mmCIF file of C-alpha atoms in Angstrom:
data_model
loop_
_atom_site.group_PDB
_atom_site.id
_atom_site.type_symbol
_atom_site.label_atom_id
_atom_site.label_comp_id
_atom_site.label_asym_id
_atom_site.label_seq_id
_atom_site.Cartn_x
_atom_site.Cartn_y
_atom_site.Cartn_z
ATOM 1 C CA MET A 1 -4.198 13.347 25.309
ATOM 2 C CA LYS A 2 -8.182 12.544 25.321
ATOM 3 C CA THR A 3 -9.533 8.934 25.415
ATOM 4 C CA THR A 4 -12.696 7.659 24.845
ATOM 5 C CA ALA A 5 -14.231 3.983 24.451
ATOM 6 C CA SER A 6 -16.865 2.013 23.977
ATOM 7 C CA LEU A 7 -18.051 -1.562 23.698
ATOM 8 C CA CYS A 8 -21.753 -2.843 21.929
ATOM 9 C CA LEU A 9 -22.499 -6.050 20.765
ATOM 10 C CA LEU A 10 -23.972 -6.794 16.822
ATOM 11 C CA THR A 11 -25.640 -10.126 15.755
ATOM 12 C CA ALA A 12 -25.178 -11.050 11.880
ATOM 13 C CA PHE A 13 -26.433 -13.402 10.357
ATOM 14 C CA LEU A 14 -24.420 -15.602 7.717
ATOM 15 C CA VAL A 15 -26.485 -17.872 5.528
ATOM 16 C CA MET A 16 -24.073 -20.645 4.152
ATOM 17 C CA SER A 17 -24.798 -22.863 0.535
ATOM 18 C CA PHE A 18 -24.235 -26.072 -0.073
ATOM 19 C CA PRO A 19 -24.633 -28.279 -2.849
ATOM 20 C CA ASN A 20 -27.289 -30.325 -1.521
ATOM 21 C CA ALA A 21 -28.265 -28.468 1.357
ATOM 22 C CA ARG A 22 -28.897 -24.799 3.121
ATOM 23 C CA ALA A 23 -27.723 -23.648 6.756
ATOM 24 C CA GLN A 24 -27.963 -21.153 8.704
ATOM 25 C CA LEU A 25 -25.274 -19.665 10.754
ATOM 26 C CA THR A 26 -25.857 -16.889 13.526
ATOM 27 C CA LEU A 27 -22.478 -15.043 13.972
ATOM 28 C CA GLN A 28 -22.235 -13.088 16.930
ATOM 29 C CA VAL A 29 -20.068 -9.637 16.106
ATOM 30 C CA VAL A 30 -18.121 -7.701 19.095
ATOM 31 C CA SER A 31 -16.661 -4.382 18.564
ATOM 32 C CA LYS A 32 -14.885 -2.089 21.103
ATOM 33 C CA THR A 33 -14.398 1.625 19.858
ATOM 34 C CA ILE A 34 -11.130 3.670 21.206
ATOM 35 C CA GLU A 35 -10.534 7.213 20.098
ATOM 36 C CA LYS A 36 -7.358 8.702 21.287
ATOM 37 C CA THR A 37 -6.678 12.524 20.347
ATOM 38 C CA PHE A 38 -2.627 14.223 21.173
ATOM 39 C CA PRO A 39 -1.719 17.747 20.208
ATOM 40 C CA TYR A 40 0.651 18.092 17.256
ATOM 41 C CA GLN A 41 4.245 20.429 16.492
ATOM 42 C CA SER A 42 5.794 20.335 13.523
ATOM 43 C CA GLY A 43 8.691 17.831 14.263
ATOM 44 C CA TYR A 44 6.207 15.107 15.094
ATOM 45 C CA GLU A 45 5.821 11.675 13.786
ATOM 46 C CA VAL A 46 3.335 9.399 13.494
ATOM 47 C CA ASN A 47 4.368 5.129 13.884
ATOM 48 C CA ILE A 48 1.570 2.717 13.630
ATOM 49 C CA GLU A 49 1.874 -1.060 13.446
ATOM 50 C CA GLY A 50 -0.659 -2.925 12.539
ATOM 51 C CA GLU A 51 -1.383 -7.323 12.595
ATOM 52 C CA LYS A 52 -4.450 -7.737 10.956
ATOM 53 C CA ALA A 53 -5.488 -4.323 10.605
ATOM 54 C CA GLU A 54 -7.202 -2.128 7.731
ATOM 55 C CA ILE A 55 -5.550 1.499 8.263
ATOM 56 C CA GLN A 56 -6.979 4.532 6.771
ATOM 57 C CA VAL A 57 -4.836 7.658 7.178
ATOM 58 C CA GLN A 58 -5.891 10.680 6.277
ATOM 59 C CA THR A 59 -5.444 14.485 6.987
ATOM 60 C CA TRP A 60 -7.343 17.770 8.470
ATOM 61 C CA ASP A 61 -6.357 21.299 9.597
ATOM 62 C CA LYS A 62 -6.172 20.997 13.036
ATOM 63 C CA ASP A 63 -3.033 20.526 15.186
ATOM 64 C CA GLU A 64 -3.790 17.261 16.518
ATOM 65 C CA VAL A 65 -3.737 13.636 15.776
ATOM 66 C CA ARG A 66 -6.549 11.614 16.450
ATOM 67 C CA VAL A 67 -6.569 8.126 16.108
ATOM 68 C CA GLN A 68 -9.580 5.787 16.207
ATOM 69 C CA VAL A 69 -9.307 2.447 16.690
ATOM 70 C CA GLU A 70 -12.546 -0.638 16.080
ATOM 71 C CA ILE A 71 -11.383 -3.554 17.579
ATOM 72 C CA ILE A 72 -13.702 -6.206 16.432
ATOM 73 C CA ALA A 73 -14.483 -10.325 17.181
ATOM 74 C CA ARG A 74 -16.579 -12.104 15.092
ATOM 75 C CA HIS A 75 -17.367 -16.139 16.436
ATOM 76 C CA PRO A 76 -20.197 -18.583 16.966
ATOM 77 C CA GLU A 77 -20.657 -18.222 20.569
ATOM 78 C CA ARG A 78 -21.275 -14.920 22.108
ATOM 79 C CA ARG A 79 -19.300 -15.744 25.410
ATOM 80 C CA ARG A 80 -16.285 -16.943 22.961
ATOM 81 C CA ALA A 81 -16.189 -13.629 20.597
ATOM 82 C CA GLU A 82 -16.533 -11.461 24.176
ATOM 83 C CA LYS A 83 -13.592 -13.021 25.675
ATOM 84 C CA ASP A 84 -11.544 -13.399 21.918
ATOM 85 C CA LEU A 85 -11.917 -9.396 21.989
ATOM 86 C CA GLU A 86 -9.540 -8.994 25.178
ATOM 87 C CA ALA A 87 -6.853 -11.093 23.320
ATOM 88 C CA MET A 88 -6.580 -7.889 20.037
ATOM 89 C CA VAL A 89 -4.345 -5.363 22.439
ATOM 90 C CA PHE A 90 -4.123 -1.822 21.163
ATOM 91 C CA SER A 91 -1.627 0.447 22.592
ATOM 92 C CA SER A 92 -0.914 4.062 21.990
ATOM 93 C CA ASP A 93 1.916 5.936 23.524
ATOM 94 C CA GLN A 94 4.639 8.883 22.791
ATOM 95 C CA HIS A 95 7.699 9.272 23.501
ATOM 96 C CA GLY A 96 9.277 12.964 22.418
ATOM 97 C CA ARG A 97 8.474 13.864 19.310
ATOM 98 C CA ASN A 98 7.244 10.420 18.433
ATOM 99 C CA LEU A 99 4.230 8.735 18.473
ATOM 100 C CA TYR A 100 3.159 5.120 18.501
ATOM 101 C CA PHE A 101 0.289 3.300 17.477
ATOM 102 C CA ARG A 102 -0.232 -0.782 17.868
ATOM 103 C CA ASN A 103 -2.329 -3.222 17.489
ATOM 104 C CA TYR A 104 -1.691 -7.413 18.199
ATOM 105 C CA ILE A 105 -2.881 -10.462 19.018
ATOM 106 C CA ARG A 106 -2.492 -11.963 22.551
ATOM 107 C CA ALA A 107 -3.960 -14.370 24.902
ATOM 108 C CA PRO A 108 -4.097 -13.300 28.161
ATOM 109 C CA GLU A 109 -2.242 -15.732 30.333
ATOM 110 C CA GLY A 110 -3.375 -19.023 31.203
ATOM 111 C CA GLN A 111 -5.736 -18.971 28.348
ATOM 112 C CA PRO A 112 -6.225 -20.434 25.056
ATOM 113 C CA GLN A 113 -5.359 -18.675 21.551
ATOM 114 C CA PRO A 114 -8.606 -16.805 20.601
ATOM 115 C CA GLU A 115 -10.854 -19.193 17.998
ATOM 116 C CA SER A 116 -12.984 -15.617 16.981
ATOM 117 C CA ASP A 117 -12.378 -13.901 13.453
ATOM 118 C CA LEU A 118 -10.160 -10.874 15.057
ATOM 119 C CA LYS A 119 -9.628 -7.511 13.211
ATOM 120 C CA ALA A 120 -8.891 -3.583 13.867
ATOM 121 C CA LEU A 121 -10.007 -0.956 11.862
ATOM 122 C CA TYR A 122 -7.938 2.462 12.398
ATOM 123 C CA THR A 123 -8.964 5.945 11.256
ATOM 124 C CA ILE A 124 -5.820 8.254 12.292
ATOM 125 C CA THR A 125 -6.714 11.862 11.099
ATOM 126 C CA LEU A 126 -3.699 13.910 11.358
ATOM 127 C CA PRO A 127 -1.517 17.081 9.674
ATOM 128 C CA ALA A 128 -0.698 16.724 6.072
ATOM 129 C CA ASP A 129 2.784 17.474 7.142
ATOM 130 C CA CYS A 130 2.945 15.071 9.670
ATOM 131 C CA PRO A 131 5.727 12.157 8.602
ATOM 132 C CA VAL A 132 4.127 8.549 8.683
ATOM 133 C CA TYR A 133 6.406 5.295 9.109
ATOM 134 C CA LEU A 134 3.489 2.088 9.400
ATOM 135 C CA LYS A 135 4.286 -1.716 9.369
ATOM 136 C CA ASN A 136 0.851 -3.621 8.476
ATOM 137 C CA HIS A 137 0.672 -7.804 8.911
ATOM 138 C CA PHE A 138 -2.805 -9.031 7.125
ATOM 139 C CA GLY A 139 -4.575 -6.311 6.840
ATOM 140 C CA VAL A 140 -5.169 -3.136 4.881
ATOM 141 C CA THR A 141 -3.487 0.326 4.141
ATOM 142 C CA ASN A 142 -5.084 3.391 2.770
ATOM 143 C CA VAL A 143 -3.274 6.565 3.136
ATOM 144 C CA SER A 144 -4.095 9.774 1.338
ATOM 145 C CA ASN A 145 -3.264 13.774 1.263
ATOM 146 C CA LEU A 146 0.651 13.686 3.531
ATOM 147 C CA THR A 147 2.767 16.222 1.867
ATOM 148 C CA ASN A 148 6.229 15.449 3.409
ATOM 149 C CA ALA A 149 7.369 11.472 4.445
ATOM 150 C CA LEU A 150 5.669 7.998 4.264
ATOM 151 C CA ARG A 151 7.168 4.728 4.531
ATOM 152 C CA VAL A 152 5.519 1.631 4.495
ATOM 153 C CA GLN A 153 6.216 -1.613 5.415
ATOM 154 C CA GLY A 154 3.799 -4.680 4.438
ATOM 155 C CA GLU A 155 3.160 -8.197 4.316
ATOM 156 C CA PHE A 156 0.186 -10.179 2.750
ATOM 157 C CA SER A 157 -1.680 -6.159 3.185
ATOM 158 C CA LYS A 158 -3.055 -4.155 0.394
ATOM 159 C CA ILE A 159 -1.240 -1.152 -0.457
ATOM 160 C CA TRP A 160 -3.912 1.820 -1.308
ATOM 161 C CA LEU A 161 -2.313 5.313 -2.052
ATOM 162 C CA GLU A 162 -3.394 8.341 -2.910
ATOM 163 C CA ASN A 163 -2.222 12.209 -3.640
ATOM 164 C CA LEU A 164 0.987 12.017 -2.220
ATOM 165 C CA ARG A 165 4.249 13.896 -2.022
ATOM 166 C CA GLY A 166 7.160 13.707 -0.786
ATOM 167 C CA THR A 167 9.787 11.518 0.023
ATOM 168 C CA ILE A 168 8.060 7.821 -0.246
ATOM 169 C CA GLY A 169 9.389 4.488 0.408
ATOM 170 C CA VAL A 170 7.145 1.353 0.689
ATOM 171 C CA ASN A 171 8.422 -1.951 0.881
ATOM 172 C CA SER A 172 5.746 -4.768 -0.025
ATOM 173 C CA ARG A 173 5.514 -8.669 -0.042
ATOM 174 C CA PHE A 174 2.710 -10.352 -1.066
ATOM 175 C CA GLY A 175 0.725 -7.533 -0.951
ATOM 176 C CA ASP A 176 -0.359 -5.992 -4.612
ATOM 177 C CA ILE A 177 0.158 -1.538 -4.572
ATOM 178 C CA GLU A 178 -1.942 0.816 -6.108
ATOM 179 C CA GLY A 179 -1.291 4.037 -6.518
ATOM 180 C CA ARG A 180 -2.462 7.653 -8.154
ATOM 181 C CA PHE A 181 -1.607 11.190 -8.508
ATOM 182 C CA ILE A 182 1.572 11.203 -6.330
ATOM 183 C CA ASP A 183 4.684 13.299 -6.916
ATOM 184 C CA GLY A 184 7.857 13.387 -5.155
ATOM 185 C CA ASP A 185 11.206 10.507 -4.585
ATOM 186 C CA VAL A 186 9.631 7.607 -4.512
ATOM 187 C CA THR A 187 11.065 4.117 -3.666
ATOM 188 C CA LEU A 188 9.285 0.795 -4.325
ATOM 189 C CA ASN A 189 10.450 -2.355 -3.388
ATOM 190 C CA THR A 190 8.171 -5.576 -3.965
ATOM 191 C CA ARG A 191 8.313 -9.528 -3.927
ATOM 192 C CA ARG A 192 5.076 -11.189 -5.589
ATOM 193 C CA SER A 193 3.066 -7.947 -5.539
ATOM 194 C CA ASN A 194 1.129 -6.162 -7.742
ATOM 195 C CA ILE A 195 1.955 -2.653 -8.406
ATOM 196 C CA THR A 196 -0.861 -0.485 -10.614
ATOM 197 C CA LEU A 197 0.096 3.578 -10.685
ATOM 198 C CA HIS A 198 -2.249 6.240 -12.320
ATOM 199 C CA GLU A 199 -1.003 10.043 -12.909
ATOM 200 C CA ILE A 200 2.788 9.713 -11.087
ATOM 201 C CA ARG A 201 5.436 12.644 -11.134
ATOM 202 C CA GLY A 202 8.685 13.232 -9.653
ATOM 203 C CA ARG A 203 11.635 10.431 -9.362
ATOM 204 C CA TRP A 204 10.639 7.111 -9.095
ATOM 205 C CA ASN A 205 12.614 4.100 -8.679
ATOM 206 C CA ILE A 206 11.199 0.215 -8.128
ATOM 207 C CA THR A 207 12.539 -2.800 -7.330
ATOM 208 C CA ALA A 208 9.879 -5.157 -7.994
ATOM 209 C CA HIS A 209 10.862 -9.829 -7.677
ATOM 210 C CA TYR A 210 7.189 -11.512 -9.307
ATOM 211 C CA GLY A 211 4.149 -9.690 -10.403
ATOM 212 C CA LEU A 212 2.787 -7.603 -12.706
ATOM 213 C CA ILE A 213 4.018 -3.853 -13.038
ATOM 214 C CA LYS A 214 1.461 -1.237 -14.832
ATOM 215 C CA LEU A 215 1.887 2.509 -15.264
ATOM 216 C CA PHE A 216 -0.592 4.755 -16.939
ATOM 217 C CA THR A 217 1.103 7.878 -17.208
ATOM 218 C CA ASP A 218 0.459 11.937 -18.808
ATOM 219 C CA PRO A 219 3.382 13.702 -20.407
ATOM 220 C CA ASN A 220 1.703 16.986 -18.632
ATOM 221 C CA GLU A 221 1.753 15.798 -15.033
ATOM 222 C CA ASN A 222 5.987 16.194 -14.860
ATOM 223 C CA LEU A 223 7.273 12.866 -14.453
ATOM 224 C CA VAL A 224 11.146 13.261 -14.133
ATOM 225 C CA SER A 225 12.470 10.193 -14.039
ATOM 226 C CA LEU A 226 11.328 6.291 -13.790
ATOM 227 C CA ASN A 227 13.880 3.339 -12.953
ATOM 228 C CA ILE A 228 12.798 0.122 -12.565
ATOM 229 C CA ASP A 229 14.228 -3.301 -12.243
ATOM 230 C CA ALA A 230 12.558 -6.309 -11.843
ATOM 231 C CA GLN A 231 12.839 -10.065 -12.056
ATOM 232 C CA LYS A 232 9.713 -12.790 -13.522
ATOM 233 C CA ALA A 233 7.579 -9.797 -14.176
ATOM 234 C CA ASP A 234 6.084 -8.203 -16.987
ATOM 235 C CA VAL A 235 6.356 -4.183 -16.948
ATOM 236 C CA TYR A 236 3.346 -2.395 -19.084
ATOM 237 C CA PHE A 237 3.878 1.288 -19.411
ATOM 238 C CA PHE A 238 1.027 3.647 -20.849
ATOM 239 C CA ASP A 239 0.764 6.918 -21.964
ATOM 240 C CA PRO A 240 -1.024 8.707 -24.318
ATOM 241 C CA ARG A 241 2.416 10.467 -25.824
ATOM 242 C CA PRO A 242 5.088 7.606 -25.124
ATOM 243 C CA ASN A 243 7.309 9.625 -27.420
ATOM 244 C CA ALA A 244 7.397 12.529 -24.988
ATOM 245 C CA TYR A 245 10.054 10.551 -22.943
ATOM 246 C CA GLY A 246 13.847 9.096 -23.456
ATOM 247 C CA TYR A 247 14.143 5.106 -23.206
ATOM 248 C CA MET A 248 16.308 2.580 -21.996
ATOM 249 C CA LEU A 249 15.326 -0.928 -22.154
ATOM 250 C CA THR A 250 16.770 -4.162 -21.275
ATOM 251 C CA ALA A 251 15.430 -7.512 -21.275
ATOM 252 C CA HIS A 252 17.367 -10.396 -20.395
ATOM 253 C CA TYR A 253 15.036 -13.654 -21.817
ATOM 254 C CA GLY A 254 12.299 -11.313 -22.734
ATOM 255 C CA ASN A 255 10.405 -9.137 -25.197
ATOM 256 C CA ILE A 256 10.252 -5.853 -25.552
ATOM 257 C CA THR A 257 6.944 -4.539 -27.412
ATOM 258 C CA VAL A 258 6.774 -0.968 -28.716
ATOM 259 C CA PRO A 259 4.422 0.939 -30.944
ATOM 260 C CA ASN A 260 5.279 1.474 -34.734
ATOM 261 C CA ASP A 261 5.599 5.056 -34.768
ATOM 262 C CA LEU A 262 8.402 5.283 -32.115
ATOM 263 C CA LYS A 263 11.831 4.531 -33.609
ATOM 264 C CA PHE A 264 14.019 2.351 -31.385
ATOM 265 C CA ASN A 265 17.193 1.224 -32.138
ATOM 266 C CA PHE A 266 18.084 -1.754 -30.669
ATOM 267 C CA LEU A 267 21.458 -2.296 -30.047
ATOM 268 C CA GLU A 268 21.310 -5.962 -29.068
ATOM 269 C CA ASN A 269 18.288 -8.610 -30.204
ATOM 270 C CA THR A 270 18.918 -12.239 -29.600
ATOM 271 C CA GLN A 271 16.864 -14.600 -27.207
ATOM 272 C CA GLN A 272 18.726 -13.907 -24.798
ATOM 273 C CA VAL A 273 19.453 -10.544 -24.958
ATOM 274 C CA LYS A 274 17.526 -6.974 -26.262
ATOM 275 C CA LYS A 275 18.305 -3.562 -25.506
ATOM 276 C CA ALA A 276 16.259 -0.743 -26.978
ATOM 277 C CA ILE A 277 17.156 3.131 -26.790
ATOM 278 C CA PHE A 278 14.387 5.718 -27.724
ATOM 279 C CA SER A 279 15.683 9.969 -27.889
ATOM 280 C CA SER A 280 13.254 11.880 -27.538
ATOM 281 C CA ARG A 281 13.195 15.415 -28.689
ATOM 282 C CA MET A 282 10.704 16.595 -26.520
ATOM 283 C CA MET A 283 12.819 14.956 -23.011
ATOM 284 C CA ASN A 284 9.994 15.234 -20.359
ATOM 285 C CA GLY A 285 11.774 12.486 -18.609
ATOM 286 C CA SER A 286 13.682 9.218 -18.985
ATOM 287 C CA ILE A 287 12.680 5.954 -18.439
ATOM 288 C CA SER A 288 14.919 2.803 -17.801
ATOM 289 C CA ILE A 289 13.482 -0.170 -17.591
ATOM 290 C CA LYS A 290 15.476 -3.471 -16.806
ATOM 291 C CA ILE A 291 13.776 -6.870 -16.530
ATOM 292 C CA SER A 292 14.840 -10.389 -16.610
ATOM 293 C CA PHE A 293 12.668 -13.351 -17.385
ATOM 294 C CA GLY A 294 9.741 -10.911 -18.237
ATOM 295 C CA ASP A 295 8.111 -8.952 -20.523
ATOM 296 C CA ILE A 296 8.360 -4.866 -21.496
ATOM 297 C CA ILE A 297 5.496 -3.509 -23.413
ATOM 298 C CA ILE A 298 4.952 0.369 -24.269
ATOM 299 C CA ARG A 299 1.020 1.292 -25.576
ATOM 300 C CA HIS A 300 -0.827 4.133 -25.637
ATOM 301 C CA PRO A 301 -3.750 3.829 -23.575
#
């Protein structure tokens, strides 16, 4: 394992405007960079746990896992920023086939809680077939180009996913999810989180409470199945050929809106419950959407 670390001090100037005055505040920015590299073998798993962290996971062709972490403290007083920098702790460990990377905020014993704005910036580079388990709280998560397995658990954290294959599971509370070019067996569980997906393939299961779901698909992308169970959420499904799929739609205390050229059969159409089905001759994939207190909208892009 190779390890490097560095410490630097930057000074930033923040200009704040008020209705009748203009004040200039000198903001001290202190940062510390840590870099570690671990040898990788097939069967290894990387576990990441971030707090107030921006985490980027990317891939390369080397049989190594590299983690670069920049820890940043911002405060008007230089001494306060330098002292608070030590409150953001980063640890890395290896137990058998599992690599663990973690950061958290902990004031040194006998010291007050940090006053600075603290943040950790991760860049983790690993082989594409390495499974990843990632937790993040009050931050941002960006994962791309994995081909095996990914699990993400986020709270108050934005999640970006791109060009992924394999088994994927995401749980998010108060954090929006955006994804593009994802193929595999995918499960999303969200609460108070918006979901936006483009060019998806494979089998999808989405459970959502409160939020907005937007799906932009293409029948050429081989979407096998899509199952959505949502409460107090609206679902938008955009596709240039929506007649390429079979649909089973159910809305409790909501509406179902579909293109005029799709001849849906409404099995129920009351104020309380609306159920509609459509059988496609093309049968590219099946779409099942159940929603309570929300609307289902099928549209051309």
